[in-house]
């Protein structure tokens, strides 16, 4: 078809659309002329006015219910915070671009609601008309202990979560339709889950940032139960994980408020409590000013998120091997880099060490414990590379797992890794080979415990020799190099 022919066809289609379009009558607000404004003198006029006014309001409300005129107009941080004025234009563009990949999911078991959260599209298959959604594994977690306001389970010690992989999962799409989510895989340690969804139209896939650093300007995106977008401005914070938290998390820091400012149709500001518009932001995205995803949000037990470079390695492993393995070292750590400078400076004065991970806990009966690694020792290098944060260590663990699978090996095998440890009490530095498990389960670091018997509890008997060596609170005898070889 020639250009002229194509233009003629478009004109014909436009004319056909115009001929089939019936313009609606304009909104016409009734009023009573001043000379007829006396209800007693002109009751029929006032009765007709009330009837006409009711019809006008009904027609007006019908128009206001359109998507172009929100039924409950509200303002986000991007329109009501003057301190964001300098970045408002670029932030608006980034948010609207990234929001296309953010959806909502809900789950139930035997007809009873289980959880709801957000998620991100990560893959689209045009041939099969299916997409894959990445979300938090809390969507199918039955005890959901992370979500308690009063007690927070320590998954390092308990590992007691139960996951309903046969739960009924509904994916709420952007066009206000829903689809069934089919379970593919979940990874407890990184709190990730994957679901396949039948969708006829292509979906928008997010782009992931390769760089995430403390202090970065970011926005958290989520959707409430009405699929309305929720936007929160904040900053990336890098700090040592709490005692209950996994090592791979970074944190979302922001100004907290109990109310959202809103405007009515007359532009008058009022406030609504957040609880009136429920929104579980878990599984939502953290984005930068370029609209790239820097992390997947998981607010419990604190406002933490899985950074994009960890997500990228997890997605790479799952897409190729359909699993996300991790090395279980049998230890928990805190970073020297993220300590208060007063404390960090003391460590340098005492040991001349500026970078490394301090051992916070060693799992009972682990190979690390058998090799003599103790609370307070410092891990300086992993497989020959220096380590400054726990997130860096997680990247190294995932990379080593990738190498393991690339070589044709499998899950649930034992491999050796090399670590350099500085024993702080003895001031001894050693390079040791640590035997660790390759697993996609959540790692549990067990406390070493021992029972107190009735005999030990009696004052006359004194301290029993049994279990004394196992008591972690008693001073340890001076160790020698030879003791590590036995």
Coordinates of N, CA and C in Angstrom, one line a residue, residues 312-482:
X312 N 20.0 -9.9 41.5 CA 20.5 -10.2 40.2 C 21.2 -11.6 40.2
X313 N 22.0 -11.9 41.2 CA 22.6 -13.2 41.3 C 21.6 -14.3 41.6
X314 N 20.6 -14.0 42.5 CA 19.6 -15.0 42.8 C 18.8 -15.3 41.5
X315 N 18.4 -14.3 40.8 CA 17.6 -14.5 39.6 C 18.4 -15.3 38.5
X316 N 19.6 -14.9 38.4 CA 20.5 -15.6 37.4 C 20.6 -17.1 37.7
X317 N 20.8 -17.4 39.0 CA 20.8 -18.8 39.4 C 19.5 -19.5 39.2
X318 N 18.4 -18.9 39.6 CA 17.1 -19.6 39.5 C 16.7 -19.8 38.0
X319 N 16.9 -18.8 37.2 CA 16.5 -18.9 35.8 C 17.3 -20.0 35.1
X320 N 18.5 -20.2 35.5 CA 19.3 -21.3 34.8 C 19.2 -22.6 35.5
X321 N 19.2 -22.7 36.8 CA 19.2 -23.9 37.6 C 18.0 -24.3 38.3
X322 N 17.0 -23.3 38.3 CA 15.8 -23.5 39.1 C 16.0 -23.7 40.6
X323 N 17.0 -23.1 41.1 CA 17.3 -23.2 42.5 C 18.2 -22.0 42.9
X324 N 18.2 -21.6 44.1 CA 19.1 -20.5 44.6 C 19.9 -21.1 45.8
X325 N 21.0 -21.7 45.5 CA 21.8 -22.3 46.6 C 22.6 -21.2 47.3
X326 N 23.0 -21.5 48.5 CA 23.8 -20.6 49.4 C 24.7 -21.5 50.2
X327 N 25.9 -21.0 50.5 CA 26.8 -21.8 51.4 C 26.5 -21.5 52.9
X328 N 26.3 -22.5 53.7 CA 26.1 -22.4 55.1 C 27.4 -22.4 55.9
X329 N 27.8 -21.3 56.3 CA 29.1 -21.2 57.0 C 29.1 -21.6 58.4
X330 N 27.9 -21.6 59.0 CA 27.7 -21.9 60.4 C 28.1 -20.8 61.4
X331 N 28.1 -19.5 60.8 CA 28.5 -18.4 61.6 C 27.6 -17.2 61.3
X332 N 27.5 -16.3 62.3 CA 26.9 -15.0 62.0 C 27.9 -13.9 62.3
X333 N 27.8 -12.7 61.6 CA 28.8 -11.7 61.6 C 28.2 -10.3 61.7
X334 N 29.1 -9.4 62.1 CA 28.9 -8.0 62.0 C 30.1 -7.3 61.3
X335 N 29.9 -6.2 60.7 CA 31.0 -5.6 59.9 C 31.7 -4.6 60.7
X336 N 33.0 -4.6 60.6 CA 33.9 -3.6 61.3 C 33.6 -2.2 60.6
X337 N 33.4 -2.2 59.3 CA 33.1 -1.0 58.5 C 31.9 -0.2 59.0
X338 N 30.9 -1.0 59.5 CA 29.6 -0.4 59.8 C 29.5 -0.2 61.3
X339 N 30.6 -0.4 62.1 CA 30.6 0.0 63.5 C 30.7 1.5 63.7
X340 N 30.3 1.9 64.9 CA 30.6 3.3 65.3 C 32.1 3.5 65.2
X341 N 32.5 4.7 64.6 CA 33.9 5.0 64.5 C 34.7 4.9 65.7
X342 N 34.1 5.2 66.9 CA 34.8 5.1 68.2 C 35.2 3.6 68.4
X343 N 34.3 2.7 68.1 CA 34.6 1.3 68.3 C 35.6 0.8 67.3
X344 N 35.4 1.2 66.0 CA 36.3 0.8 65.0 C 37.7 1.2 65.2
X345 N 37.9 2.4 65.8 CA 39.2 3.0 66.0 C 39.9 2.2 67.1
X346 N 39.1 1.7 68.1 CA 39.7 0.9 69.2 C 40.2 -0.4 68.6
X347 N 39.4 -1.0 67.7 CA 39.9 -2.3 67.1 C 41.2 -2.1 66.3
X348 N 41.3 -0.9 65.6 CA 42.6 -0.7 64.9 C 43.7 -0.5 65.9
X349 N 43.5 0.2 67.0 CA 44.6 0.4 68.0 C 45.0 -1.0 68.6
X350 N 44.0 -1.8 68.8 CA 44.3 -3.1 69.5 C 44.9 -4.1 68.6
X351 N 44.4 -4.2 67.3 CA 44.8 -5.3 66.4 C 45.3 -4.9 65.1
X352 N 45.3 -3.5 64.8 CA 45.7 -3.0 63.5 C 44.9 -3.6 62.4
X353 N 43.6 -3.8 62.6 CA 42.7 -4.3 61.6 C 41.6 -3.3 61.4
X354 N 41.4 -3.0 60.1 CA 40.4 -2.0 59.7 C 39.2 -2.6 59.0
X355 N 39.4 -3.7 58.3 CA 38.4 -4.3 57.5 C 38.2 -5.8 57.9
X356 N 37.0 -6.3 57.9 CA 36.7 -7.7 58.2 C 35.3 -7.8 58.9
X357 N 35.0 -9.1 59.1 CA 33.7 -9.4 59.7 C 34.0 -10.0 61.1
X358 N 33.3 -9.5 62.1 CA 33.5 -10.0 63.5 C 32.5 -11.1 63.7
X359 N 33.0 -12.2 64.2 CA 32.1 -13.4 64.5 C 31.2 -13.1 65.6
X360 N 29.9 -13.1 65.4 CA 28.9 -12.8 66.4 C 28.3 -14.1 67.0
X361 N 28.3 -15.2 66.3 CA 27.8 -16.4 66.8 C 28.4 -17.6 65.9
X362 N 28.7 -18.7 66.6 CA 29.2 -19.9 65.9 C 28.2 -21.0 66.2
X363 N 27.8 -21.7 65.1 CA 26.8 -22.8 65.3 C 27.3 -24.0 66.0
X364 N 26.6 -24.5 67.0 CA 27.1 -25.7 67.7 C 27.3 -26.9 66.8
X365 N 28.4 -27.6 67.0 CA 28.8 -28.8 66.2 C 29.1 -28.5 64.8
X366 N 29.3 -27.2 64.4 CA 29.6 -26.9 63.1 C 31.1 -27.1 62.9
X367 N 31.6 -27.1 61.6 CA 33.0 -27.3 61.3 C 33.8 -26.1 61.8
X368 N 33.1 -24.9 61.7 CA 33.8 -23.7 62.2 C 34.1 -23.8 63.7
X369 N 33.1 -24.3 64.4 CA 33.4 -24.4 65.9 C 34.5 -25.5 66.1
X370 N 34.5 -26.5 65.4 CA 35.5 -27.6 65.6 C 36.9 -27.1 65.2
X371 N 37.0 -26.1 64.3 CA 38.3 -25.5 63.9 C 38.7 -24.4 64.9
X372 N 37.9 -24.1 65.9 CA 38.3 -23.2 67.0 C 37.9 -21.8 66.8
X373 N 37.0 -21.5 65.8 CA 36.6 -20.1 65.6 C 35.5 -19.8 66.7
X374 N 35.7 -18.6 67.3 CA 34.9 -18.3 68.5 C 34.3 -16.9 68.3
X375 N 33.4 -16.6 69.2 CA 32.8 -15.3 69.3 C 33.8 -14.2 69.5
X376 N 33.8 -13.2 68.6 CA 34.7 -12.1 68.7 C 35.9 -12.2 67.8
X377 N 36.2 -13.4 67.2 CA 37.2 -13.5 66.2 C 36.8 -12.8 64.9
X378 N 37.8 -12.5 64.1 CA 37.6 -11.7 62.9 C 37.9 -12.5 61.6
X379 N 36.9 -12.6 60.7 CA 37.2 -13.2 59.4 C 37.6 -12.1 58.5
X380 N 38.9 -12.2 58.0 CA 39.4 -11.1 57.1 C 39.3 -11.3 55.7
X381 N 39.4 -12.6 55.3 CA 39.4 -12.9 53.8 C 38.5 -14.2 53.6
X382 N 37.9 -14.2 52.4 CA 37.1 -15.4 52.0 C 37.6 -15.8 50.6
X383 N 38.1 -17.0 50.5 CA 38.7 -17.4 49.2 C 39.6 -16.4 48.6
X384 N 40.5 -15.9 49.5 CA 41.5 -14.9 49.0 C 41.1 -13.5 48.9
X385 N 39.8 -13.2 49.0 CA 39.3 -11.8 48.9 C 39.0 -11.2 50.2
X386 N 39.3 -9.9 50.4 CA 39.0 -9.2 51.6 C 37.5 -9.0 51.7
X387 N 36.9 -8.9 52.9 CA 35.5 -8.7 53.1 C 35.3 -7.5 54.0
X388 N 34.4 -6.6 53.5 CA 34.1 -5.4 54.4 C 32.7 -5.4 55.0
X389 N 31.7 -6.1 54.3 CA 30.3 -6.1 54.9 C 29.7 -7.5 54.7
X390 N 28.7 -7.8 55.4 CA 28.0 -9.1 55.2 C 27.3 -9.2 53.9
X391 N 26.9 -8.1 53.3 CA 26.3 -8.1 51.9 C 27.3 -8.5 50.9
X392 N 28.6 -8.0 51.1 CA 29.7 -8.4 50.2 C 29.9 -9.9 50.3
X393 N 29.9 -10.4 51.5 CA 30.1 -11.9 51.8 C 29.0 -12.7 51.1
X394 N 27.7 -12.2 51.1 CA 26.6 -12.9 50.4 C 26.9 -13.0 48.9
X395 N 27.4 -11.9 48.3 CA 27.7 -11.9 46.9 C 28.8 -13.0 46.6
X396 N 29.8 -13.1 47.5 CA 30.8 -14.1 47.3 C 30.3 -15.5 47.5
X397 N 29.4 -15.7 48.4 CA 28.8 -17.0 48.6 C 27.9 -17.5 47.4
X398 N 27.2 -16.5 46.8 CA 26.4 -16.8 45.6 C 27.3 -17.1 44.4
X399 N 28.3 -16.3 44.3 CA 29.3 -16.6 43.2 C 29.9 -17.9 43.3
X400 N 30.3 -18.3 44.5 CA 30.9 -19.7 44.7 C 29.9 -20.8 44.4
X401 N 28.6 -20.5 44.7 CA 27.6 -21.5 44.4 C 27.4 -21.6 42.9
X402 N 27.5 -20.5 42.2 CA 27.4 -20.5 40.8 C 28.5 -21.4 40.2
X403 N 29.7 -21.2 40.6 CA 30.8 -22.0 40.1 C 30.6 -23.5 40.4
X404 N 30.0 -23.8 41.6 CA 29.7 -25.2 42.0 C 28.8 -25.8 41.0
X405 N 27.7 -25.1 40.7 CA 26.7 -25.7 39.8 C 27.2 -25.7 38.3
X406 N 28.0 -24.7 37.9 CA 28.5 -24.7 36.6 C 29.4 -25.9 36.3
X407 N 30.0 -26.5 37.4 CA 30.9 -27.6 37.3 C 30.1 -28.9 37.3
X408 N 28.8 -28.8 37.2 CA 28.0 -30.0 37.2 C 27.7 -30.6 38.5
X409 N 27.9 -29.9 39.6 CA 27.7 -30.4 40.9 C 26.2 -30.1 41.3
X410 N 25.8 -30.5 42.6 CA 24.4 -30.4 42.9 C 24.2 -29.8 44.3
X411 N 23.0 -29.6 44.7 CA 22.6 -29.1 46.0 C 23.0 -30.2 47.1
X412 N 23.0 -29.7 48.3 CA 23.2 -30.6 49.5 C 24.5 -31.4 49.4
X413 N 25.5 -30.8 48.9 CA 26.9 -31.4 48.9 C 27.8 -30.5 49.8
X414 N 28.8 -31.1 50.3 CA 29.8 -30.4 51.1 C 31.0 -29.9 50.2
X415 N 31.4 -28.7 50.4 CA 32.6 -28.2 49.6 C 33.5 -27.4 50.6
X416 N 34.7 -27.2 50.2 CA 35.7 -26.5 51.1 C 35.8 -25.1 50.6
X417 N 35.9 -24.2 51.5 CA 36.2 -22.8 51.2 C 37.4 -22.3 52.1
X418 N 38.2 -21.4 51.6 CA 39.3 -20.9 52.3 C 39.0 -19.6 53.0
X419 N 39.2 -19.5 54.3 CA 39.0 -18.2 55.1 C 40.3 -17.9 55.9
X420 N 40.5 -16.6 56.0 CA 41.5 -16.1 56.9 C 40.9 -15.6 58.2
X421 N 41.3 -16.2 59.3 CA 40.7 -15.8 60.6 C 41.7 -15.2 61.5
X422 N 41.4 -14.2 62.2 CA 42.3 -13.6 63.2 C 41.6 -13.9 64.6
X423 N 42.3 -14.7 65.4 CA 41.8 -15.1 66.7 C 42.2 -13.9 67.7
X424 N 41.2 -13.2 68.1 CA 41.5 -11.9 68.8 C 42.1 -12.2 70.2
X425 N 41.6 -13.2 70.9 CA 42.2 -13.5 72.3 C 43.6 -13.9 72.2
X426 N 44.0 -14.7 71.2 CA 45.4 -15.2 71.1 C 46.2 -14.4 70.2
X427 N 45.6 -13.4 69.5 CA 46.3 -12.6 68.5 C 47.0 -13.5 67.5
X428 N 46.3 -14.5 67.0 CA 46.9 -15.4 66.0 C 46.1 -15.4 64.7
X429 N 46.8 -15.3 63.6 CA 46.1 -15.2 62.3 C 46.3 -16.6 61.6
X430 N 45.2 -17.2 61.1 CA 45.3 -18.5 60.4 C 44.6 -18.5 59.1
X431 N 45.1 -19.3 58.1 CA 44.3 -19.6 56.9 C 43.8 -21.0 57.0
X432 N 42.5 -21.2 57.0 CA 42.0 -22.5 57.2 C 41.0 -22.9 56.1
X433 N 40.8 -24.2 55.8 CA 39.8 -24.7 54.9 C 38.6 -25.1 55.7
X434 N 37.5 -24.5 55.4 CA 36.2 -24.7 56.1 C 35.3 -25.5 55.2
X435 N 34.8 -26.6 55.8 CA 33.8 -27.5 55.0 C 32.4 -26.9 55.3
X436 N 31.7 -26.6 54.2 CA 30.4 -26.0 54.3 C 29.4 -26.7 53.4
X437 N 28.1 -26.6 53.7 CA 27.1 -27.2 52.9 C 26.5 -26.3 51.8
X438 N 26.2 -26.8 50.7 CA 25.6 -26.1 49.6 C 24.1 -26.4 49.7
X439 N 23.3 -25.4 50.1 CA 21.9 -25.6 50.4 C 21.0 -24.4 50.0
X440 N 19.8 -24.7 49.6 CA 18.8 -23.6 49.3 C 17.8 -23.4 50.5
X441 N 18.1 -24.0 51.6 CA 17.3 -23.9 52.8 C 17.7 -22.6 53.6
X442 N 16.9 -22.2 54.5 CA 17.3 -21.1 55.4 C 18.4 -21.6 56.4
X443 N 19.5 -20.9 56.5 CA 20.5 -21.4 57.4 C 20.1 -21.2 58.9
X444 N 20.4 -22.2 59.7 CA 20.1 -22.1 61.2 C 21.4 -22.2 61.9
X445 N 21.7 -21.2 62.7 CA 22.9 -21.2 63.5 C 22.5 -21.5 65.0
X446 N 22.9 -22.7 65.4 CA 22.4 -23.2 66.7 C 23.2 -22.7 67.8
X447 N 22.5 -22.4 68.9 CA 23.2 -22.1 70.2 C 23.8 -23.3 70.8
X448 N 24.9 -23.2 71.4 CA 25.5 -24.3 72.2 C 24.9 -24.2 73.6
X449 N 24.2 -25.2 74.0 CA 23.6 -25.3 75.3 C 24.1 -26.5 76.1
X450 N 23.9 -26.5 77.4 CA 24.1 -27.7 78.2 C 23.2 -27.6 79.4
X451 N 22.7 -28.8 79.9 CA 21.8 -28.8 81.0 C 22.4 -28.6 82.4
X452 N 21.7 -28.0 83.3 CA 22.1 -27.9 84.7 C 21.4 -29.0 85.4
X453 N 22.1 -29.9 86.1 CA 21.5 -31.0 86.8 C 21.2 -30.6 88.2
X454 N 20.4 -31.4 88.9 CA 20.1 -31.1 90.3 C 21.3 -31.1 91.2
X455 N 22.3 -32.0 90.9 CA 23.5 -32.0 91.7 C 24.3 -30.7 91.5
X456 N 24.4 -30.2 90.3 CA 25.1 -29.0 90.0 C 24.5 -27.8 90.7
X457 N 23.1 -27.9 90.9 CA 22.4 -26.7 91.5 C 22.6 -26.7 93.0
X458 N 23.1 -27.7 93.7 CA 23.2 -27.7 95.1 C 24.5 -27.0 95.5
X459 N 24.5 -26.0 96.5 CA 25.7 -25.3 96.8 C 26.8 -26.2 97.4
X460 N 26.4 -27.2 98.1 CA 27.4 -28.1 98.8 C 28.3 -28.8 97.8
X461 N 27.7 -29.1 96.7 CA 28.4 -30.0 95.7 C 29.5 -29.2 94.9
X462 N 29.3 -27.8 94.9 CA 30.2 -27.0 94.1 C 30.0 -27.2 92.6
X463 N 30.8 -26.7 91.8 CA 30.7 -26.7 90.4 C 31.1 -28.1 89.9
X464 N 30.2 -28.7 89.2 CA 30.5 -30.0 88.6 C 31.5 -29.9 87.5
X465 N 32.3 -30.8 87.4 CA 33.3 -30.8 86.3 C 32.6 -31.1 84.9
X466 N 31.5 -31.8 85.0 CA 30.8 -32.1 83.8 C 30.2 -30.8 83.1
X467 N 30.4 -30.7 81.8 CA 29.9 -29.5 81.0 C 30.6 -28.2 81.3
X468 N 31.6 -28.1 82.2 CA 32.3 -26.9 82.5 C 32.9 -26.3 81.2
X469 N 33.6 -27.2 80.4 CA 34.3 -26.8 79.2 C 33.3 -26.3 78.2
X470 N 32.0 -26.7 78.3 CA 31.0 -26.3 77.3 C 30.4 -24.9 77.6
X471 N 30.6 -24.4 78.8 CA 29.9 -23.2 79.3 C 30.5 -22.0 78.5
X472 N 29.7 -21.3 77.7 CA 30.3 -20.2 76.9 C 30.6 -19.0 77.8
X473 N 30.1 -18.9 79.0 CA 30.3 -17.7 79.8 C 31.5 -17.8 80.7
X474 N 32.1 -19.0 80.8 CA 33.3 -19.2 81.6 C 34.6 -18.8 80.8
X475 N 35.6 -18.2 81.4 CA 36.8 -17.8 80.7 C 37.5 -19.0 80.0
X476 N 37.9 -18.8 78.8 CA 38.6 -19.9 78.1 C 40.0 -20.0 78.4
X477 N 40.6 -21.2 78.6 CA 42.0 -21.3 78.8 C 42.8 -20.8 77.6
X478 N 44.0 -20.4 77.9 CA 44.9 -19.9 76.8 C 45.1 -21.1 75.8
X479 N 44.9 -20.7 74.5 CA 45.0 -21.8 73.5 C 46.4 -21.6 72.8
X480 N 46.9 -22.7 72.3 CA 48.2 -22.8 71.6 C 48.0 -23.2 70.2
X481 N 49.0 -23.0 69.4 CA 48.9 -23.4 68.0 C 48.6 -24.9 67.9
X482 N 49.3 -25.7 68.7 CA 49.1 -27.1 68.6 C 47.7 -27.6 68.9

